Amino acid sequence: VQLQASGGGLVQAGGSLRLSCAASGRLYSSSVINWFRQGPGKEREFVAAMRWGRGSTYYADSVKGRFTISKDTAQNTVYLQMNSLKPEDTATYYCTRGTSPYEKPGPSYHWGQGTQVTVSS
């Protein structure tokens, strides 16, 4: 199953964006979809996660209360609704499939292009 992140763009501080993570095939209930981001000159960091089967959600402290992760089971898609965006949210956002929240793939993982989010002040 391949994942494709999309929905990024340029937005002013305080604005909103919704990112999508579309799976090319069925996601099993044991799957966990994680969102990560990497800002300019920064390490890649965890943003949010959802257990596909249970729907349990997890958030980094930096986005809690502003970002919401959700899913569309019929579309095999996970969304990341980002509200009250700040310039420090500027980053390339990636989604991954794993078995645990916060799970960062190994060094050989191919991250793909991700989707760019730019928040202007």
GROMACS .gro file of C-alpha atoms in nm:
model
  121
    1VAL     CA    1   0.000   0.000   0.000
    2GLN     CA    2   0.141   0.336  -0.104
    3LEU     CA    3   0.051   0.665   0.061
    4GLN     CA    4   0.021   1.001  -0.110
    5ALA     CA    5   0.014   1.325   0.088
    6SER     CA    6  -0.148   1.632  -0.065
    7GLY     CA    7  -0.326   1.954   0.019
    8GLY     CA    8  -0.040   2.178   0.118
    9GLY     CA    9  -0.010   2.540   0.015
   10LEU     CA   10   0.061   2.895   0.119
   11VAL     CA   11  -0.156   3.045   0.391
   12GLN     CA   12  -0.142   3.342   0.623
   13ALA     CA   13  -0.091   3.301   0.993
   14GLY     CA   14  -0.420   3.216   1.158
   15GLY     CA   15  -0.547   3.042   0.849
   16SER     CA   16  -0.638   2.680   0.784
   17LEU     CA   17  -0.544   2.397   0.553
   18ARG     CA   18  -0.655   2.038   0.523
   19LEU     CA   19  -0.400   1.779   0.423
   20SER     CA   20  -0.495   1.442   0.279
   21CYS     CA   21  -0.312   1.111   0.297
   22ALA     CA   22  -0.460   0.875   0.041
   23ALA     CA   23  -0.378   0.505   0.051
   24SER     CA   24  -0.357   0.314  -0.275
   25GLY     CA   25  -0.524   0.013  -0.120
   26ARG     CA   26  -0.713  -0.107   0.180
   27LEU     CA   27  -0.578  -0.019   0.520
   28TYR     CA   28  -0.602  -0.291   0.781
   29SER     CA   29  -0.741  -0.220   1.125
   30SER     CA   30  -0.396  -0.268   1.278
   31SER     CA   31  -0.250   0.013   1.067
   32VAL     CA   32  -0.146   0.341   1.220
   33ILE     CA   33  -0.116   0.647   1.001
   34ASN     CA   34   0.140   0.895   1.129
   35TRP     CA   35   0.193   1.250   1.009
   36PHE     CA   36   0.544   1.392   1.035
   37ARG     CA   37   0.686   1.725   0.928
   38GLN     CA   38   1.025   1.870   0.859
   39GLY     CA   39   1.077   2.243   0.868
   40PRO     CA   40   1.372   2.426   0.714
   41GLY     CA   41   1.686   2.342   0.907
   42LYS     CA   42   1.496   2.125   1.151
   43GLU     CA   43   1.474   1.758   1.234
   44ARG     CA   44   1.174   1.564   1.113
   45GLU     CA   45   0.916   1.553   1.391
   46PHE     CA   46   0.596   1.374   1.477
   47VAL     CA   47   0.275   1.572   1.431
   48ALA     CA   48  -0.025   1.344   1.470
   49ALA     CA   49  -0.138   0.984   1.433
   50MET     CA   50  -0.450   0.775   1.407
   51ARG     CA   51  -0.513   0.407   1.461
   52TRP     CA   52  -0.709   0.309   1.153
   53GLY     CA   53  -0.924   0.047   1.321
   54ARG     CA   54  -1.005   0.210   1.655
   55GLY     CA   55  -0.982   0.568   1.540
   56SER     CA   56  -0.767   0.660   1.839
   57THR     CA   57  -0.578   0.984   1.784
   58TYR     CA   58  -0.246   1.121   1.906
   59TYR     CA   59  -0.097   1.468   1.877
   60ALA     CA   60   0.229   1.645   1.938
   61ASP     CA   61   0.198   1.908   2.210
   62SER     CA   62   0.284   2.179   1.959
   63VAL     CA   63  -0.031   2.114   1.753
   64LYS     CA   64  -0.276   1.993   2.016
   65GLY     CA   65  -0.597   2.194   2.004
   66ARG     CA   66  -0.518   2.330   1.657
   67PHE     CA   67  -0.484   2.021   1.440
   68THR     CA   68  -0.737   1.740   1.403
   69ILE     CA   69  -0.674   1.404   1.240
   70SER     CA   70  -0.965   1.213   1.092
   71LYS     CA   71  -1.038   0.942   0.840
   72ASP     CA   72  -1.269   0.846   0.557
   73THR     CA   73  -1.283   0.469   0.563
   74ALA     CA   74  -1.455   0.440   0.225
   75GLN     CA   75  -1.185   0.650   0.061
   76ASN     CA   76  -0.893   0.491   0.252
   77THR     CA   77  -0.787   0.844   0.334
   78VAL     CA   78  -0.665   1.019   0.647
   79TYR     CA   79  -0.702   1.393   0.683
   80LEU     CA   80  -0.512   1.646   0.888
   81GLN     CA   81  -0.717   1.958   0.949
   82MET     CA   82  -0.484   2.239   1.050
   83ASN     CA   83  -0.634   2.549   1.204
   84SER     CA   84  -0.480   2.859   1.362
   85LEU     CA   85  -0.166   2.802   1.163
   86LYS     CA   86   0.156   2.965   1.276
   87PRO     CA   87   0.473   3.047   1.083
   88GLU     CA   88   0.650   2.775   1.281
   89ASP     CA   89   0.414   2.521   1.122
   90THR     CA   90   0.593   2.583   0.792
   91ALA     CA   91   0.730   2.248   0.684
   92THR     CA   92   0.702   1.962   0.442
   93TYR     CA   93   0.441   1.723   0.576
   94TYR     CA   94   0.459   1.347   0.527
   95CYS     CA   95   0.230   1.060   0.613
   96THR     CA   96   0.350   0.711   0.688
   97ARG     CA   97   0.193   0.376   0.766
   98GLY     CA   98   0.311   0.179   1.063
   99THR     CA   99   0.195  -0.022   1.359
  100SER     CA  100   0.239   0.229   1.639
  101PRO     CA  101   0.176   0.600   1.690
  102TYR     CA  102   0.489   0.816   1.700
  103GLU     CA  103   0.671   0.543   1.507
  104LYS     CA  104   0.933   0.696   1.281
  105PRO     CA  105   1.041   0.476   0.992
  106GLY     CA  106   1.398   0.352   0.973
  107PRO     CA  107   1.682   0.529   0.792
  108SER     CA  108   1.622   0.338   0.469
  109TYR     CA  109   1.259   0.452   0.443
  110HIS     CA  110   1.168   0.641   0.129
  111TRP     CA  111   0.979   0.946   0.251
  112GLY     CA  112   0.860   1.068  -0.084
  113GLN     CA  113   0.794   1.432  -0.168
  114GLY     CA  114   0.542   1.506   0.103
  115THR     CA  115   0.332   1.820   0.075
  116GLN     CA  116   0.464   2.168   0.146
  117VAL     CA  117   0.290   2.396   0.394
  118THR     CA  118   0.404   2.755   0.413
  119VAL     CA  119   0.257   2.992   0.671
  120SER     CA  120   0.335   3.358   0.622
  121SER     CA  121   0.338   3.603   0.911
   0.00000   0.00000   0.00000
